[in-house]
Amino acid sequence: MKKNFHKKNRLENYDYSSDGIYFLTVCTEQRKWLLSRIVARGIPDAPATELTSNGEAAKDAIAFLDKNWDCLSILKFVIMPNHIHLLVRVWGASGMPRATDAVIPKFVSALKRYTNRQCGQQLWQKSYYDHVIRDETDYLTKATYIENNAAKWAEDEYFVVGDCL
């Protein structure tokens, strides 16, 4: 009998509270298009996102957490129809004893809880994707990806036909 192996989302033996920059992707449950629409804005190859009320709640949560979290700042983010990408900088939070107490998982949990409460529904899938930024080239690649995400929406791995609002 073939066993299904679940890919671990966390790096083995990595302290997620250590100083650094992280690229995060948080998806909606079943990747439903609940957060925004991609709209043309008159400039060829430069569509933009138009947020739904759920997307506005997510944007408000990101702004609040960015302003009020002592050891974390949001460097860039984009709210797509069924996911959010963020570049998050963490500093001065080392020494936390358990991975569940680390800054990134706490941040994602707070973002999900706040938006679920504001929207009155379960918006998010259980897990999320993270990538530790390793150098300046890696940072620039992820920042450019965020900036161009709306323009490349139809090619995005999270684009699922039939889930339109």
mmCIF file of C-alpha atoms in Angstrom:
data_model
loop_
_atom_site.group_PDB
_atom_site.id
_atom_site.type_symbol
_atom_site.label_atom_id
_atom_site.label_comp_id
_atom_site.label_asym_id
_atom_site.label_seq_id
_atom_site.Cartn_x
_atom_site.Cartn_y
_atom_site.Cartn_z
ATOM 1 C CA MET A 1 0.000 0.000 0.000
ATOM 2 C CA LYS A 2 1.361 3.384 -1.018
ATOM 3 C CA LYS A 3 1.645 5.943 1.793
ATOM 4 C CA ASN A 4 0.958 9.613 1.201
ATOM 5 C CA PHE A 5 3.752 11.802 2.497
ATOM 6 C CA HIS A 6 2.898 15.361 3.424
ATOM 7 C CA LYS A 7 5.611 17.859 2.506
ATOM 8 C CA LYS A 8 6.778 19.792 5.551
ATOM 9 C CA ASN A 9 6.262 23.530 5.187
ATOM 10 C CA ARG A 10 8.935 24.503 7.682
ATOM 11 C CA LEU A 11 12.702 24.230 7.272
ATOM 12 C CA GLU A 12 14.079 21.552 9.542
ATOM 13 C CA ASN A 13 15.999 23.017 12.524
ATOM 14 C CA TYR A 14 15.452 26.637 11.450
ATOM 15 C CA ASP A 15 14.658 29.266 14.098
ATOM 16 C CA TYR A 16 11.751 31.188 12.581
ATOM 17 C CA SER A 17 12.174 33.904 15.176
ATOM 18 C CA SER A 18 15.683 34.746 13.961
ATOM 19 C CA ASP A 19 16.381 38.022 12.176
ATOM 20 C CA GLY A 20 15.720 37.877 8.467
ATOM 21 C CA ILE A 21 13.318 38.424 5.611
ATOM 22 C CA TYR A 22 10.655 35.890 4.710
ATOM 23 C CA PHE A 23 8.494 35.449 1.602
ATOM 24 C CA LEU A 24 5.059 34.186 2.643
ATOM 25 C CA THR A 25 2.070 32.930 0.673
ATOM 26 C CA VAL A 26 -1.255 32.497 2.453
ATOM 27 C CA CYS A 27 -4.066 30.898 0.399
ATOM 28 C CA THR A 28 -7.811 31.001 0.808
ATOM 29 C CA GLU A 29 -9.602 27.797 1.704
ATOM 30 C CA GLN A 30 -10.005 25.649 -1.417
ATOM 31 C CA ARG A 31 -8.310 28.544 -3.262
ATOM 32 C CA LYS A 32 -11.630 30.315 -3.728
ATOM 33 C CA TRP A 33 -11.455 33.788 -5.253
ATOM 34 C CA LEU A 34 -12.535 35.737 -2.177
ATOM 35 C CA LEU A 35 -10.000 38.553 -1.843
ATOM 36 C CA SER A 36 -9.795 40.507 -5.100
ATOM 37 C CA ARG A 37 -10.393 40.681 -8.831
ATOM 38 C CA ILE A 38 -7.780 41.343 -11.485
ATOM 39 C CA VAL A 39 -8.915 44.310 -13.577
ATOM 40 C CA ALA A 40 -7.552 46.100 -16.622
ATOM 41 C CA ARG A 41 -6.719 49.725 -15.986
ATOM 42 C CA GLY A 42 -6.078 50.977 -19.503
ATOM 43 C CA ILE A 43 -2.369 50.238 -19.536
ATOM 44 C CA PRO A 44 -1.408 47.234 -21.683
ATOM 45 C CA ASP A 45 0.065 44.373 -19.651
ATOM 46 C CA ALA A 46 -0.493 46.243 -16.367
ATOM 47 C CA PRO A 47 -3.678 44.989 -14.708
ATOM 48 C CA ALA A 48 -4.307 45.761 -11.066
ATOM 49 C CA THR A 49 -6.079 44.117 -8.165
ATOM 50 C CA GLU A 50 -9.468 45.416 -7.048
ATOM 51 C CA LEU A 51 -10.101 44.294 -3.477
ATOM 52 C CA THR A 52 -13.334 42.741 -2.267
ATOM 53 C CA SER A 53 -14.542 43.444 1.271
ATOM 54 C CA ASN A 54 -12.600 40.328 2.346
ATOM 55 C CA GLY A 55 -9.503 41.704 0.631
ATOM 56 C CA GLU A 56 -9.989 45.064 2.360
ATOM 57 C CA ALA A 57 -10.160 43.265 5.716
ATOM 58 C CA ALA A 58 -6.906 41.459 4.866
ATOM 59 C CA LYS A 59 -5.290 44.771 3.846
ATOM 60 C CA ASP A 60 -6.438 46.373 7.122
ATOM 61 C CA ALA A 61 -5.042 43.431 9.106
ATOM 62 C CA ILE A 62 -1.695 43.675 7.316
ATOM 63 C CA ALA A 63 -1.503 47.423 8.000
ATOM 64 C CA PHE A 64 -2.446 46.969 11.663
ATOM 65 C CA LEU A 65 0.065 44.157 12.235
ATOM 66 C CA ASP A 66 2.784 46.073 10.403
ATOM 67 C CA LYS A 67 2.225 49.128 12.599
ATOM 68 C CA ASN A 68 1.783 47.340 15.923
ATOM 69 C CA TRP A 69 4.164 44.369 15.873
ATOM 70 C CA ASP A 70 7.405 45.371 17.603
ATOM 71 C CA CYS A 71 9.790 43.036 15.800
ATOM 72 C CA LEU A 72 8.178 42.720 12.364
ATOM 73 C CA SER A 73 7.585 44.914 9.327
ATOM 74 C CA ILE A 74 5.873 44.278 6.006
ATOM 75 C CA LEU A 75 8.197 45.251 3.162
ATOM 76 C CA LYS A 76 5.885 44.370 0.251
ATOM 77 C CA PHE A 77 2.629 42.530 -0.285
ATOM 78 C CA VAL A 78 -0.016 41.835 -2.888
ATOM 79 C CA ILE A 79 -3.554 40.601 -2.351
ATOM 80 C CA MET A 80 -4.537 38.329 -5.216
ATOM 81 C CA PRO A 81 -7.974 36.734 -5.759
ATOM 82 C CA ASN A 82 -7.191 33.600 -3.750
ATOM 83 C CA HIS A 83 -3.905 34.274 -1.956
ATOM 84 C CA ILE A 84 -1.629 36.881 -0.445
ATOM 85 C CA HIS A 85 2.116 37.185 -0.969
ATOM 86 C CA LEU A 86 4.158 39.115 1.604
ATOM 87 C CA LEU A 87 7.780 39.995 2.190
ATOM 88 C CA VAL A 88 8.159 40.251 5.960
ATOM 89 C CA ARG A 89 11.219 41.432 7.878
ATOM 90 C CA VAL A 90 11.770 40.096 11.409
ATOM 91 C CA TRP A 91 14.364 41.431 13.853
ATOM 92 C CA GLY A 92 15.187 41.288 17.553
ATOM 93 C CA ALA A 93 12.920 38.347 18.365
ATOM 94 C CA SER A 94 15.485 35.608 18.913
ATOM 95 C CA GLY A 95 15.512 33.377 21.946
ATOM 96 C CA MET A 96 11.921 32.179 21.771
ATOM 97 C CA PRO A 97 11.824 28.604 23.051
ATOM 98 C CA ARG A 98 9.411 26.812 20.705
ATOM 99 C CA ALA A 99 8.667 26.996 16.976
ATOM 100 C CA THR A 100 4.984 27.670 17.757
ATOM 101 C CA ASP A 101 6.090 30.802 19.579
ATOM 102 C CA ALA A 102 8.168 32.056 16.659
ATOM 103 C CA VAL A 103 7.238 35.333 15.014
ATOM 104 C CA ILE A 104 6.228 34.153 11.525
ATOM 105 C CA PRO A 105 3.678 31.524 12.651
ATOM 106 C CA LYS A 106 2.240 33.993 15.186
ATOM 107 C CA PHE A 107 1.976 36.683 12.507
ATOM 108 C CA VAL A 108 0.190 34.385 10.037
ATOM 109 C CA SER A 109 -2.139 33.161 12.765
ATOM 110 C CA ALA A 110 -3.023 36.731 13.780
ATOM 111 C CA LEU A 111 -3.646 37.708 10.139
ATOM 112 C CA LYS A 112 -5.965 34.744 9.617
ATOM 113 C CA ARG A 113 -7.844 35.160 12.920
ATOM 114 C CA TYR A 114 -8.427 38.892 12.395
ATOM 115 C CA THR A 115 -9.697 38.563 8.824
ATOM 116 C CA ASN A 116 -11.892 35.547 9.643
ATOM 117 C CA ARG A 117 -13.466 37.512 12.496
ATOM 118 C CA GLN A 118 -13.931 40.667 10.388
ATOM 119 C CA CYS A 119 -15.441 38.724 7.487
ATOM 120 C CA GLY A 120 -17.577 36.355 9.548
ATOM 121 C CA GLN A 121 -16.286 33.283 7.743
ATOM 122 C CA GLN A 122 -13.358 30.907 7.462
ATOM 123 C CA LEU A 123 -11.255 32.402 4.649
ATOM 124 C CA TRP A 124 -7.948 30.569 4.891
ATOM 125 C CA GLN A 125 -6.540 27.119 4.349
ATOM 126 C CA LYS A 126 -4.773 25.673 7.392
ATOM 127 C CA SER A 127 -1.173 26.013 6.328
ATOM 128 C CA TYR A 128 0.897 28.572 4.446
ATOM 129 C CA TYR A 129 4.060 28.660 2.374
ATOM 130 C CA ASP A 130 7.214 30.358 3.576
ATOM 131 C CA HIS A 131 10.630 30.908 2.080
ATOM 132 C CA VAL A 132 13.603 32.312 3.956
ATOM 133 C CA ILE A 133 15.240 35.026 1.838
ATOM 134 C CA ARG A 134 18.870 34.043 1.463
ATOM 135 C CA ASP A 135 20.493 37.048 -0.223
ATOM 136 C CA GLU A 136 19.826 40.277 -2.148
ATOM 137 C CA THR A 137 19.226 38.461 -5.450
ATOM 138 C CA ASP A 138 16.641 36.238 -3.777
ATOM 139 C CA TYR A 139 14.972 39.319 -2.244
ATOM 140 C CA LEU A 140 14.836 41.150 -5.592
ATOM 141 C CA THR A 141 13.394 38.069 -7.314
ATOM 142 C CA LYS A 142 10.576 37.773 -4.756
ATOM 143 C CA ALA A 143 9.918 41.551 -4.698
ATOM 144 C CA THR A 144 9.630 41.607 -8.504
ATOM 145 C CA TYR A 145 7.337 38.584 -8.383
ATOM 146 C CA ILE A 146 5.020 40.429 -5.970
ATOM 147 C CA GLU A 147 5.047 43.597 -8.094
ATOM 148 C CA ASN A 148 4.196 41.675 -11.297
ATOM 149 C CA ASN A 149 1.797 39.122 -9.845
ATOM 150 C CA ALA A 150 -1.398 40.748 -11.141
ATOM 151 C CA ALA A 151 0.019 41.060 -14.679
ATOM 152 C CA LYS A 152 0.850 37.358 -14.732
ATOM 153 C CA TRP A 153 -2.299 36.137 -12.976
ATOM 154 C CA ALA A 154 -3.470 33.776 -15.745
ATOM 155 C CA GLU A 155 -0.060 32.047 -15.590
ATOM 156 C CA ASP A 156 0.054 31.904 -11.777
ATOM 157 C CA GLU A 157 0.194 28.484 -10.094
ATOM 158 C CA TYR A 158 -2.704 29.614 -7.867
ATOM 159 C CA PHE A 159 -4.944 30.531 -10.840
ATOM 160 C CA VAL A 160 -7.814 28.065 -10.966
ATOM 161 C CA VAL A 161 -10.411 28.456 -13.727
ATOM 162 C CA GLY A 162 -13.979 28.429 -12.484
ATOM 163 C CA ASP A 163 -13.385 30.011 -9.102
ATOM 164 C CA CYS A 164 -14.195 33.565 -10.233
ATOM 165 C CA LEU A 165 -16.242 35.852 -8.009
#
